[in-house]
PDB file of C-alpha atoms in Angstrom:
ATOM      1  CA  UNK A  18      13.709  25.443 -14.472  1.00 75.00           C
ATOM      2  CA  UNK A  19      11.989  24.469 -11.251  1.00 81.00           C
ATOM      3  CA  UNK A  20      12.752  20.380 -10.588  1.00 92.00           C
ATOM      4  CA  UNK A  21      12.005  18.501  -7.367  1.00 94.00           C
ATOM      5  CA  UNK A  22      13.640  14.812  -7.284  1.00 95.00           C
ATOM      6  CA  UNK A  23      12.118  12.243  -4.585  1.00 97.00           C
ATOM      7  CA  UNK A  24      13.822   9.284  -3.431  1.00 97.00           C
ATOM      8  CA  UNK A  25      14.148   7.306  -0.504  1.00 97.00           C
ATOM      9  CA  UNK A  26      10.781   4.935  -1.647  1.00 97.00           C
ATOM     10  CA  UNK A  27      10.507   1.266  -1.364  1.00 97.00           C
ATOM     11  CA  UNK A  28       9.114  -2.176  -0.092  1.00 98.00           C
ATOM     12  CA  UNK A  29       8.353  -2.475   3.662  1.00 98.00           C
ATOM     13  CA  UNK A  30       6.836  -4.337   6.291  1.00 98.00           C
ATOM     14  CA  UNK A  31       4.084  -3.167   8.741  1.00 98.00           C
ATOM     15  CA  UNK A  32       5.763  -1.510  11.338  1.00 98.00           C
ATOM     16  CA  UNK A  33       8.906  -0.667   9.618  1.00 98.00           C
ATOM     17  CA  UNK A  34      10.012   3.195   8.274  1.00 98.00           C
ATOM     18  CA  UNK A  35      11.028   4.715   5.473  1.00 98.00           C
ATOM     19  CA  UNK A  36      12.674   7.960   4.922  1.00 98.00           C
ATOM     20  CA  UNK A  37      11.558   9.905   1.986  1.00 98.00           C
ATOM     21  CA  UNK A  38      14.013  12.713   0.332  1.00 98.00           C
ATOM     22  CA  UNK A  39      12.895  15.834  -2.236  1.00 96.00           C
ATOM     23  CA  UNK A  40      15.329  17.550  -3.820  1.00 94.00           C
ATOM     24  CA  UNK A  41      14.792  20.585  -5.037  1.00 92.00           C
ATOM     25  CA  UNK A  42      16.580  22.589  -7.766  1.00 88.00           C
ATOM     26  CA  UNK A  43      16.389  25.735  -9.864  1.00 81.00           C
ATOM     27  CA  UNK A  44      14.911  27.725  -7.378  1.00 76.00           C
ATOM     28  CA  UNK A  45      15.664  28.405  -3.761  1.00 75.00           C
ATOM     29  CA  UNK A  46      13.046  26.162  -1.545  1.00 74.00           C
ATOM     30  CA  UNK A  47      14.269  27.699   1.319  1.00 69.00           C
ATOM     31  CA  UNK A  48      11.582  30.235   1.992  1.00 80.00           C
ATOM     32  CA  UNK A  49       8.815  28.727   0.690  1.00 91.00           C
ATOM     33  CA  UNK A  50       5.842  26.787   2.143  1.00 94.00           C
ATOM     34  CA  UNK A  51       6.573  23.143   1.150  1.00 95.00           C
ATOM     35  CA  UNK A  52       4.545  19.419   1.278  1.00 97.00           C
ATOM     36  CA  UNK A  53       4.079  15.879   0.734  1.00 98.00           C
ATOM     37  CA  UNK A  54       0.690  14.423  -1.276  1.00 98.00           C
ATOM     38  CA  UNK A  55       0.488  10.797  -1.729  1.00 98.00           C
ATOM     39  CA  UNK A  56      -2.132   8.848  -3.996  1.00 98.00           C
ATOM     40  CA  UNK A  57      -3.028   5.093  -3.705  1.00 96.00           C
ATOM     41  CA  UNK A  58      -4.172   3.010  -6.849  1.00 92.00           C
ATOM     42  CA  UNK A  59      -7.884   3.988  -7.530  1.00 94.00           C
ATOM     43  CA  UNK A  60      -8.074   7.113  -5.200  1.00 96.00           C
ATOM     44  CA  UNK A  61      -7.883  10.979  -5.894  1.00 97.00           C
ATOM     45  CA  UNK A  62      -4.255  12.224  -4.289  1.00 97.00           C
ATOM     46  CA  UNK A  63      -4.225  13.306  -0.294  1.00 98.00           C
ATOM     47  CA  UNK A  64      -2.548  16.006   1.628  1.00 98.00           C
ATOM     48  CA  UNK A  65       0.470  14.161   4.048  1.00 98.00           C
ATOM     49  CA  UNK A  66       2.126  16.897   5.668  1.00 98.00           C
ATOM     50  CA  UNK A  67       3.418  20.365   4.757  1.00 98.00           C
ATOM     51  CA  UNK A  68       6.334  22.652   6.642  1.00 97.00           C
ATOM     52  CA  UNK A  69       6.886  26.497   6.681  1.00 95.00           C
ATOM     53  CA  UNK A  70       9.924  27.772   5.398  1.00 92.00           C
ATOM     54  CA  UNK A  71      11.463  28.280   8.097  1.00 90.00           C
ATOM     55  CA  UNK A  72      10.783  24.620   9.160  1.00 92.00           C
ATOM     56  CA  UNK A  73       8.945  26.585  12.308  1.00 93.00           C
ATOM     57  CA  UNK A  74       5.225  25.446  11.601  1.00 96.00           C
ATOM     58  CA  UNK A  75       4.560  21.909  10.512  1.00 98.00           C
ATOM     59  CA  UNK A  76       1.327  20.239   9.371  1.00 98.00           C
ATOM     60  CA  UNK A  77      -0.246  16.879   9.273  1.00 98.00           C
ATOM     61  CA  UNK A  78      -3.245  14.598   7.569  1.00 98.00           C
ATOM     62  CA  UNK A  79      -4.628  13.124  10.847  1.00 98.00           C
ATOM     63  CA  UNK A  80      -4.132   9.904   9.010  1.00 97.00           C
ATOM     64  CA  UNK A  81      -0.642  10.362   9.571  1.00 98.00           C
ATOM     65  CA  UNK A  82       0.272  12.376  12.881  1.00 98.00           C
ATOM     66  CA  UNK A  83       2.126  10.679  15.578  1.00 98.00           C
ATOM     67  CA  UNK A  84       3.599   8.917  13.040  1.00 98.00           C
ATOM     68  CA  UNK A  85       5.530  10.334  10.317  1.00 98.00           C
ATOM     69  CA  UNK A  86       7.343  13.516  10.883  1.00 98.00           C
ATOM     70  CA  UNK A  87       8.303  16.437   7.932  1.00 98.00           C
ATOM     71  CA  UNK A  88      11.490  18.536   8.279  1.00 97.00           C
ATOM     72  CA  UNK A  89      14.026  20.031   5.988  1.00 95.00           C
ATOM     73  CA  UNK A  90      17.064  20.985   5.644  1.00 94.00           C
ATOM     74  CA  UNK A  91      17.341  24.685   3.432  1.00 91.00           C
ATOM     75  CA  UNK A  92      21.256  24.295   3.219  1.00 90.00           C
ATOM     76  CA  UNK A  93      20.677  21.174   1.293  1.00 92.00           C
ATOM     77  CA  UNK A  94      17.373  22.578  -0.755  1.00 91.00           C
ATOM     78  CA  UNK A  95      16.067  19.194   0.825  1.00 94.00           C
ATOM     79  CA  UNK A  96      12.610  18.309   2.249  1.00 96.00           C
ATOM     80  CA  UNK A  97      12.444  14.984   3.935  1.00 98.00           C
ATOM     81  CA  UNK A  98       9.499  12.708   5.450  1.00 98.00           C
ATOM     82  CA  UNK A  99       9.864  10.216   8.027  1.00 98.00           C
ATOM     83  CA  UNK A 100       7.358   7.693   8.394  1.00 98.00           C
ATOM     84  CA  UNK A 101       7.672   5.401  11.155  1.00 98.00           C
ATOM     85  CA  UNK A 102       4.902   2.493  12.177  1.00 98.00           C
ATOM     86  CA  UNK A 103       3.512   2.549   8.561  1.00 98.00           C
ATOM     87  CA  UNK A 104       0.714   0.506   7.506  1.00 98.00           C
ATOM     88  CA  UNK A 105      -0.834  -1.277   4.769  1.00 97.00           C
ATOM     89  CA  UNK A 106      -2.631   1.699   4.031  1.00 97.00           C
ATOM     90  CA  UNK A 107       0.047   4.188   4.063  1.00 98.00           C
ATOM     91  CA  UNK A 108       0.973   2.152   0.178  1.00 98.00           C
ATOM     92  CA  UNK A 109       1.107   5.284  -2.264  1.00 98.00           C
ATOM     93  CA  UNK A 110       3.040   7.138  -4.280  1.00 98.00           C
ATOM     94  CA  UNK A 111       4.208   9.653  -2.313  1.00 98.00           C
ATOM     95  CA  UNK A 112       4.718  12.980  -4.216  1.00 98.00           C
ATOM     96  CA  UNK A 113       7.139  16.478  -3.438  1.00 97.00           C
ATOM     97  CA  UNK A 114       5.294  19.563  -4.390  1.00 96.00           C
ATOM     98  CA  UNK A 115       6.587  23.123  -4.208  1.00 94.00           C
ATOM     99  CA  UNK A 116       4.271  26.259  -3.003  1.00 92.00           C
ATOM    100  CA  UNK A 117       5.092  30.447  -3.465  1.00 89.00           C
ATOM    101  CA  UNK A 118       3.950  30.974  -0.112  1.00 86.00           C
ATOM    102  CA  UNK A 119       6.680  32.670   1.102  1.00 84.00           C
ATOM    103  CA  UNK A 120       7.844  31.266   4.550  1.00 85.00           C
ATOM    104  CA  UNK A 121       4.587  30.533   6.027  1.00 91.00           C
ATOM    105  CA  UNK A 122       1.945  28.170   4.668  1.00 93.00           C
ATOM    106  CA  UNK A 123      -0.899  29.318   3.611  1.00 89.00           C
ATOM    107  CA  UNK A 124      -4.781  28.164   5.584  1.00 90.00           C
ATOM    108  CA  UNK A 125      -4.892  25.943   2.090  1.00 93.00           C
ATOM    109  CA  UNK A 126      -1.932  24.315   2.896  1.00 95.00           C
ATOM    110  CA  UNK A 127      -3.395  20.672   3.001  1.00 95.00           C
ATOM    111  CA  UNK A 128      -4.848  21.783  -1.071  1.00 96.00           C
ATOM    112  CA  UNK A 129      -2.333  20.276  -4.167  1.00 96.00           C
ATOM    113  CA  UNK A 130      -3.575  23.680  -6.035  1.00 95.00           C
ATOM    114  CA  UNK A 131      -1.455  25.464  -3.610  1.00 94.00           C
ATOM    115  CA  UNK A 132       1.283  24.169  -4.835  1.00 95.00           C
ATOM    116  CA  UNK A 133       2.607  24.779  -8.711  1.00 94.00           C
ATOM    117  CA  UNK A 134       5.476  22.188  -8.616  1.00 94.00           C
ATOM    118  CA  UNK A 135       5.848  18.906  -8.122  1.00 96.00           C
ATOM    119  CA  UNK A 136       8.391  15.856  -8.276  1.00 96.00           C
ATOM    120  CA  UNK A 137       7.729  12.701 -10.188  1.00 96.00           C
ATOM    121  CA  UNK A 138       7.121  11.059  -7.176  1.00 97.00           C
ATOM    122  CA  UNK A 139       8.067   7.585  -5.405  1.00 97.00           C
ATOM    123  CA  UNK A 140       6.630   4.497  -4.656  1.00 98.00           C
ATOM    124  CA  UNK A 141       6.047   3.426  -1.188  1.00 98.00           C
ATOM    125  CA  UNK A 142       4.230  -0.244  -0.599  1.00 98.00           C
ATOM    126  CA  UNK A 143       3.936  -1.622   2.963  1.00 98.00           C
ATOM    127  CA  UNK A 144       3.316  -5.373   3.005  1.00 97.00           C
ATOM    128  CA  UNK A 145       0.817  -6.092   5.873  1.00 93.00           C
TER     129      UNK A 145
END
């Protein structure tokens, strides 16, 4: 059984980072198109970034570029986010989600039905 596990979520201050972890389990990750959606209290859930398998190719929301950064680690069957200079408006919860694009992400990449799994997700506030 598939199973991605964020963590890393929290309280912080404009300005501050956070580093966001998704573990992944029950399947190799490793070759496989992978992103980040978040969704804020009253709105419909956003693309963040995405990364190929290889880690090669990376993606961002414009929202978000210059600013937080998407990487993994396929050893680990990790995906992390760093998010750096965040804002009050960056306050989601910030969900894992799994593709079967193998190794490169597809044109849809910045669509949630591209991807079939997804974590639980974790909550990220940024106090302004």
């Amino acid at each position: 059984q598939v199973q991605l596990v964020e963590s890393g979520g929290g309280l912080v201050q404009a300005g501050g980072s956070l580093r966001l972890s998704c573990a992944a389990s029950g399947r190799t990750f490793s070759i496989y198109c992978m992103a980040w959606f978040r969704q804020a209290p009253g709105k419909e859930r956003e693309f963040v970034a995405a990364i190929s398998g290889s880690g090669d190719n990376t993606y961002y929301a414009d929202s978000v570029k210059g600013r937080f950064t998407i990487s993994r680690d396929n050893a680990k069957n990790t995906v992390y986010l760093q998010m750096n200079s965040l804002k009050p408006e960056d306050t989601a919860v910030y969900s894992c989600a799994g593709s079967n694009q193998y190794r490169y992400c597809s044109g849809s990449y910045f669509r949630s039905a591209q991807y079939p799994y997804w974590g639980q997700g974790t909550q990220v506030t940024v106090s302004s």
